[in-house]
Amino acid sequence: MGSTSTKIKLRTSDQKVFEVEKAVAVQSQTIKYIYENGCPDSVIHVHSVSGDILSKILDYCKKHVNSAAGKEDISPEELYEWDANFVKVDQNTLFDLILAANCLKIESLLDLTCQTVANMIKGKRPEEIRTTFNIKNDYTIEAEEAVRRENKWAFDMLGGVGTMVIEELADDTMSKCVTNTKSRVCVIAANQIVMMRSISKLANKKSIDVYKQPQNPTTPRIKESVKQRNVGTGFIELFFHFKCKM
Amino acid sequence: MGASLSSQTEGTNRTGMRPGLGDIPEGCLACVFMNLTPPEICNLARLNRAFRGAASSDSIWVKKLPTNYQDLLNLLPPERYQNMSKKDIFALLSRPVPFDDGYKEVWLDRVTGRVCMAISAKGMAITGIDDRRYWNRVSTEESRFHIVAYLLQIWWFEVDGVVKFPLPADVYTLSFRIHLGRFSKRLGRRVSSFEHTHGWDIKPLRFELSTTDGQLASCECYLDDMEQDYENRNHKRGCWIEYKVGEFIVSNSETVTEVRFSMKQIDCTHSKGGLCVDSVFIIPTDLIDCKRRGILK
């Protein structure tokens, strides 16, 4: 019929029924497909989603539909803020949202939640990621070492343009890195102060500025001192996004 | 479909039936990976075996490669990249790939996957390069090409170059890497000497670039400062400086981009000298400005 207030009924895995406007519900490609290809009056089962999660998802869809249709006076920045708050949930809920968004095929929500998870991963060492997400390490020591070596190329800045990251290398390897680097800034992990002394002499000869990585990566102090040397804070951001054991 | 990584989560007392990072299907994990840079993805391979598999998947890495990565691969002999996974191809291309007889190099930036290029002084047309009264070629480790051209003295200073390459669509900055004065190692320390350095403060040096599709950029710059006192003058001398010539846009990855670039100081009323010319860099502007769209967030 095309009435703007058409409602669709959804039943969740825990037998809760939600009645929502069609425009909101069809944000989900899955629901849209079922609605358009099945009987429009019957209740659509969303087996894999619980009532709590569906409720949150419907909030999201409603907010986005209203904002796009102009029903709500909300600027793109405010919507962005709203989204950011929407994903401030505990980890379990976040993953439930990902699974549900995937199953219901709501692309923008899937992007938002996956980006959130990605942000939780960025800047962490493998051990930290394992702790954050409760992931079991099934590598033997040798296997882990082999994988580290296999992926070393991604952290090897010798040929690159930018900031060199030095963490926990053997002394001679580190000297080689400093001797060969074309970088102008070098940042060392907070727990590597001994290394810092031994390479700072070497770095001085090459006019490389050596900084100690602060405990809190967003410390403004280090950004300020780097800015003064006209290197640009982007280099520090580059460092923090793959700070990792070499 | 693909298996999920559910067998790898521990802590069942807390999570029970609730999903964790290890439980989401591969499709969703791929979506998470899309928001991570290549070094971060490699980092994830170290979590456990299942993540290693997921982090090596071709579908993730093909998105990190530039659309015309085959053009870069074509610079290498086929045996080097036959049967390689997309991840290994990325690793291969992230190291400098030489072309044009080794006078030029191209590589992918490890974090963003964008194409960067360097052109050696060896590959440029330098007026008077063969005359040893004017120019010397100096071997040095301070150049990625291991050789720089050192100018003793000349009146007509002109360095021209051209590069033809299928660059991916992007905005690129071209810059010359120059060193005022010559450098050497004495007793293990790096020493600069300016015995030949003169003439750069009289008239500016003119940098230019042009592309075959009509883009032009130029700038003029004094390499040395007469008015500044000794302290400040040192900033321009004795270190490698990359002088930005300008920017050009490549709108289409399909076409081959041809860029001509030059630096000139051809006012023959005064001589100039004491300068090392190393190379030209063509780097995506975003990488230099440190405004990496969407990658760092």
Coordinates of C-alpha atoms in Angstrom, one line a residue, chain A residues 161 233-238, chain B residues 109 111-112 114 286-297:
Chain A
V161 CA 60.0 7.5 5.0
T233 CA 52.9 14.8 14.9
G234 CA 51.9 12.4 12.1
F235 CA 55.1 10.5 12.7
I236 CA 54.2 9.9 16.3
E237 CA 50.8 8.6 15.3
L238 CA 52.5 6.4 12.8
Chain B
D109 CA 54.2 2.7 2.0
V111 CA 51.1 1.7 6.6
T112 CA 48.9 3.1 3.9
R114 CA 50.3 4.1 -1.3
D286 CA 48.9 12.9 2.6
L287 CA 51.9 10.9 3.8
I288 CA 54.0 14.0 4.0
D289 CA 51.3 16.2 5.6
C290 CA 50.6 13.4 8.0
K291 CA 46.9 13.7 7.3
R292 CA 46.3 10.0 6.7
R293 CA 42.6 9.9 5.8
G294 CA 40.9 7.4 8.0
I295 CA 43.9 5.2 8.5
L296 CA 45.1 6.6 11.8
K297 CA 41.8 6.7 13.6

